[in-house]
Amino acid sequence: MTPSLNLDPLIDQARRTHSSALCVLQGGHTLVDDTCGSRDPVETMSVTKAVLSLLVGRAVTLGHLPGPDVPVAEFYPEWRQGRRAQVTLRHLMTHTSGLQNVPAAPEEIYPSPDFVQLALCAEFQHAPGAAFSYNNKAVNLICGVLRRATGQHADDFAHAELFGPLGIHDVTWARDAAGTPHGMSGLRLHARDLARLGHLTLRGGADLITPDWIHASTRPATPLTARMGLLWWTWHPQATYTVTDAHVHNMRDAQASPAQIAALTALRGTYPRHAFHARMQEVGFDPTQVPAGTRWVHEDPGPRRGWCHDGWLGQSLVVDEEADLVAVRLIAADQPGAGSAGSDWPDFMDAVFALTR
């Protein structure tokens, strides 16, 4: 372990961005566990997906699931025909299922009384495995698969088989009106417990999850993008992003909205990750509005450093494999300042990378 990390700038920035909690582990040792005045577990938003990946891995380890390539139709016989018969658990976990999806969850998913049924009834935007498109609706279906594979709801299975064995007890997981836990979000944890789950991946799953699953889930799991594992993003802190005239032409050919075409035109150039996302906000470009399958940017990922996930408001879990380090930042929706400019701490992962760079 490196004892000389300068953590003060990270801690200071956590307070300036209204954070509810910050936790940093290295080599399994706690370097920072700052609750920033908050004592309650915090909704991890989309970081829930990374924990769901661990839960699926636990189910695979126990033999409830054969692996990521099992067809969803094995658990939902009504899917044994047409395109639905082609959809696998891997497709759900890599956002490549092809299921129709409204990017903003409050518009379609949260009003639904049954998130799993909503996914089961979805039409297809494209063939399974044909395009990458971040899909909350499809991820929610994973909790239905877990229910049928294990005989338990995902949250009950987690308490018994993942959280409990790790001594994580102060945790809640939101359910829909039908009683099924959300897959896309809804998990409330303390930052220190989320960091422990991240550290579990550095330990190869310890005795809870087979190392093969950890290896497979934290590395590229679809040929459509080098960034997506099995519900984990691979972490490439030195990635660069380039938008060219050809990408703008692709958007025109795909009949994207004039506003998004104009925004992408203003986005032309090459940027490091943080500057790219800042520029997207500045020009008003919304990647969720890109027609499915349209190539609108070239990413040069650079060396892979580890794996991560982030979520709405600025939730972040970063696992730095090279430095044997885990960092978590959480902000509660009711935290004073949450949602204000800068409170999402968009360069948190860059700040973590700077600790050991």
GROMACS .gro file of C-alpha atoms in nm, residues 131-307:
model
  177
  131ALA     CA    1  -2.635  -0.233  -3.120
  132PHE     CA    2  -2.531  -0.096  -2.782
  133SER     CA    3  -2.790   0.126  -2.612
  134TYR     CA    4  -2.797   0.193  -2.237
  135ASN     CA    5  -3.121   0.035  -2.123
  136ASN     CA    6  -3.269   0.064  -1.774
  137LYS     CA    7  -3.581  -0.126  -1.876
  138ALA     CA    8  -3.382  -0.434  -1.981
  139VAL     CA    9  -3.174  -0.429  -1.661
  140ASN     CA   10  -3.492  -0.444  -1.450
  141LEU     CA   11  -3.575  -0.776  -1.616
  142ILE     CA   12  -3.261  -0.926  -1.456
  143CYS     CA   13  -3.435  -0.911  -1.118
  144GLY     CA   14  -3.715  -1.120  -1.266
  145VAL     CA   15  -3.463  -1.374  -1.394
  146LEU     CA   16  -3.300  -1.388  -1.049
  147ARG     CA   17  -3.639  -1.444  -0.885
  148ARG     CA   18  -3.714  -1.742  -1.110
  149ALA     CA   19  -3.361  -1.882  -1.093
  150THR     CA   20  -3.310  -1.859  -0.715
  151GLY     CA   21  -3.666  -1.869  -0.582
  152GLN     CA   22  -3.600  -1.539  -0.399
  153HIS     CA   23  -3.641  -1.174  -0.481
  154ALA     CA   24  -3.308  -1.009  -0.562
  155ASP     CA   25  -3.297  -0.810  -0.238
  156ASP     CA   26  -3.374  -1.115  -0.022
  157PHE     CA   27  -3.114  -1.318  -0.212
  158ALA     CA   28  -2.865  -1.035  -0.162
  159HIS     CA   29  -2.923  -1.018   0.213
  160ALA     CA   30  -2.877  -1.394   0.245
  161GLU     CA   31  -2.593  -1.455   0.001
  162LEU     CA   32  -2.397  -1.131  -0.046
  163PHE     CA   33  -2.465  -0.857   0.206
  164GLY     CA   34  -2.509  -1.085   0.508
  165PRO     CA   35  -2.183  -1.280   0.463
  166LEU     CA   36  -1.996  -0.948   0.429
  167GLY     CA   37  -2.155  -0.802   0.741
  168ILE     CA   38  -2.354  -0.542   0.547
  169HIS     CA   39  -2.687  -0.497   0.722
  170ASP     CA   40  -2.793  -0.131   0.703
  171VAL     CA   41  -2.927  -0.152   0.348
  172THR     CA   42  -3.259  -0.112   0.169
  173TRP     CA   43  -3.361  -0.181  -0.190
  174ALA     CA   44  -3.665  -0.015  -0.350
  175ARG     CA   45  -3.935  -0.238  -0.499
  176ASP     CA   46  -4.199  -0.166  -0.760
  177ALA     CA   47  -4.570  -0.196  -0.686
  178ALA     CA   48  -4.560  -0.563  -0.790
  179GLY     CA   49  -4.303  -0.632  -0.517
  180THR     CA   50  -3.996  -0.675  -0.738
  181PRO     CA   51  -3.672  -0.488  -0.655
  182HIS     CA   52  -3.555  -0.236  -0.911
  183GLY     CA   53  -3.255  -0.352  -1.113
  184MET     CA   54  -3.154  -0.017  -1.261
  185SER     CA   55  -3.133   0.168  -0.927
  186GLY     CA   56  -3.299   0.177  -0.584
  187LEU     CA   57  -3.023   0.032  -0.363
  188ARG     CA   58  -2.933   0.236  -0.054
  189LEU     CA   59  -2.593   0.171   0.103
  190HIS     CA   60  -2.332   0.341   0.316
  191ALA     CA   61  -2.029   0.447   0.114
  192ARG     CA   62  -1.806   0.221   0.323
  193ASP     CA   63  -2.022  -0.081   0.238
  194LEU     CA   64  -2.028   0.002  -0.132
  195ALA     CA   65  -1.649   0.031  -0.115
  196ARG     CA   66  -1.631  -0.313   0.047
  197LEU     CA   67  -1.829  -0.455  -0.243
  198GLY     CA   68  -1.582  -0.290  -0.480
  199HIS     CA   69  -1.294  -0.439  -0.282
  200LEU     CA   70  -1.456  -0.781  -0.317
  201THR     CA   71  -1.393  -0.758  -0.691
  202LEU     CA   72  -1.024  -0.684  -0.629
  203ARG     CA   73  -1.010  -1.001  -0.419
  204GLY     CA   74  -1.145  -1.203  -0.710
  205GLY     CA   75  -1.478  -1.253  -0.537
  206ALA     CA   76  -1.312  -1.410  -0.231
  207ASP     CA   77  -1.519  -1.715  -0.133
  208LEU     CA   78  -1.850  -1.568  -0.248
  209ILE     CA   79  -1.817  -1.527  -0.624
  210THR     CA   80  -1.608  -1.733  -0.863
  211PRO     CA   81  -1.300  -1.546  -0.993
  212ASP     CA   82  -1.408  -1.635  -1.347
  213TRP     CA   83  -1.720  -1.424  -1.302
  214ILE     CA   84  -1.527  -1.126  -1.163
  215HIS     CA   85  -1.282  -1.149  -1.453
  216ALA     CA   86  -1.556  -1.176  -1.716
  217SER     CA   87  -1.778  -0.904  -1.570
  218THR     CA   88  -1.506  -0.639  -1.534
  219ARG     CA   89  -1.369  -0.671  -1.888
  220PRO     CA   90  -1.529  -0.607  -2.228
  221ALA     CA   91  -1.825  -0.844  -2.254
  222THR     CA   92  -1.965  -0.743  -2.592
  223PRO     CA   93  -1.789  -0.682  -2.925
  224LEU     CA   94  -1.997  -0.366  -2.969
  225THR     CA   95  -1.795  -0.156  -2.721
  226ALA     CA   96  -1.470  -0.188  -2.529
  227ARG     CA   97  -1.622  -0.002  -2.234
  228MET     CA   98  -1.896  -0.244  -2.125
  229GLY     CA   99  -1.851  -0.546  -1.903
  230LEU     CA  100  -2.137  -0.734  -1.739
  231LEU     CA  101  -2.311  -0.432  -1.584
  232TRP     CA  102  -1.970  -0.280  -1.502
  233TRP     CA  103  -1.803  -0.009  -1.709
  234THR     CA  104  -1.438  -0.074  -1.777
  235TRP     CA  105  -1.233   0.223  -1.655
  236HIS     CA  106  -1.000   0.399  -1.897
  237PRO     CA  107  -0.908   0.732  -1.732
  238GLN     CA  108  -0.686   0.839  -2.023
  239ALA     CA  109  -0.951   0.785  -2.291
  240THR     CA  110  -0.998   1.045  -2.563
  241TYR     CA  111  -1.308   1.117  -2.772
  242THR     CA  112  -1.316   1.247  -3.129
  243VAL     CA  113  -1.613   1.380  -3.326
  244THR     CA  114  -1.559   1.432  -3.700
  245ASP     CA  115  -1.757   1.554  -4.000
  246ALA     CA  116  -1.828   1.188  -4.081
  247HIS     CA  117  -2.003   1.147  -3.746
  248VAL     CA  118  -2.220   1.450  -3.817
  249HIS     CA  119  -2.312   1.299  -4.156
  250ASN     CA  120  -2.405   0.974  -3.979
  251MET     CA  121  -2.646   1.169  -3.757
  252ARG     CA  122  -2.802   1.335  -4.061
  253ASP     CA  123  -2.840   1.000  -4.236
  254ALA     CA  124  -3.008   0.860  -3.923
  255GLN     CA  125  -3.254   1.153  -3.928
  256ALA     CA  126  -3.160   1.276  -3.583
  257SER     CA  127  -3.322   1.599  -3.467
  258PRO     CA  128  -3.184   1.922  -3.618
  259ALA     CA  129  -3.097   2.044  -3.268
  260GLN     CA  130  -2.885   1.736  -3.194
  261ILE     CA  131  -2.715   1.754  -3.535
  262ALA     CA  132  -2.625   2.117  -3.467
  263ALA     CA  133  -2.496   2.030  -3.121
  264LEU     CA  134  -2.281   1.748  -3.257
  265THR     CA  135  -2.143   1.984  -3.522
  266ALA     CA  136  -2.030   2.216  -3.243
  267LEU     CA  137  -1.875   1.919  -3.064
  268ARG     CA  138  -1.627   1.835  -3.342
  269GLY     CA  139  -1.272   1.785  -3.216
  270THR     CA  140  -1.074   1.561  -2.979
  271TYR     CA  141  -1.112   1.576  -2.601
  272PRO     CA  142  -1.011   1.392  -2.283
  273ARG     CA  143  -1.304   1.233  -2.100
  274HIS     CA  144  -1.397   1.507  -1.855
  275ALA     CA  145  -1.358   1.788  -2.109
  276PHE     CA  146  -1.570   1.590  -2.357
  277HIS     CA  147  -1.861   1.552  -2.116
  278ALA     CA  148  -1.835   1.916  -2.014
  279ARG     CA  149  -1.840   2.024  -2.378
  280MET     CA  150  -2.144   1.803  -2.447
  281GLN     CA  151  -2.335   1.986  -2.174
  282GLU     CA  152  -2.214   2.322  -2.303
  283VAL     CA  153  -2.340   2.265  -2.658
  284GLY     CA  154  -2.654   2.076  -2.551
  285PHE     CA  155  -2.571   1.739  -2.702
  286ASP     CA  156  -2.769   1.452  -2.548
  287PRO     CA  157  -2.628   1.105  -2.634
  288THR     CA  158  -2.954   0.940  -2.524
  289GLN     CA  159  -3.120   1.108  -2.825
  290VAL     CA  160  -2.886   0.946  -3.077
  291PRO     CA  161  -3.075   0.699  -3.302
  292ALA     CA  162  -2.982   0.343  -3.208
  293GLY     CA  163  -2.678   0.208  -3.390
  294THR     CA  164  -2.556   0.548  -3.513
  295ARG     CA  165  -2.180   0.604  -3.493
  296TRP     CA  166  -2.146   0.958  -3.361
  297VAL     CA  167  -1.808   0.950  -3.184
  298HIS     CA  168  -1.476   0.766  -3.196
  299GLU     CA  169  -1.337   0.661  -2.860
  300ASP     CA  170  -0.970   0.579  -2.808
  301PRO     CA  171  -0.992   0.413  -2.466
  302GLY     CA  172  -0.622   0.404  -2.385
  303PRO     CA  173  -0.503   0.160  -2.119
  304ARG     CA  174  -0.761  -0.005  -1.897
  305ARG     CA  175  -0.703   0.082  -1.531
  306GLY     CA  176  -0.993  -0.097  -1.364
  307TRP     CA  177  -1.373  -0.084  -1.358
   0.00000   0.00000   0.00000
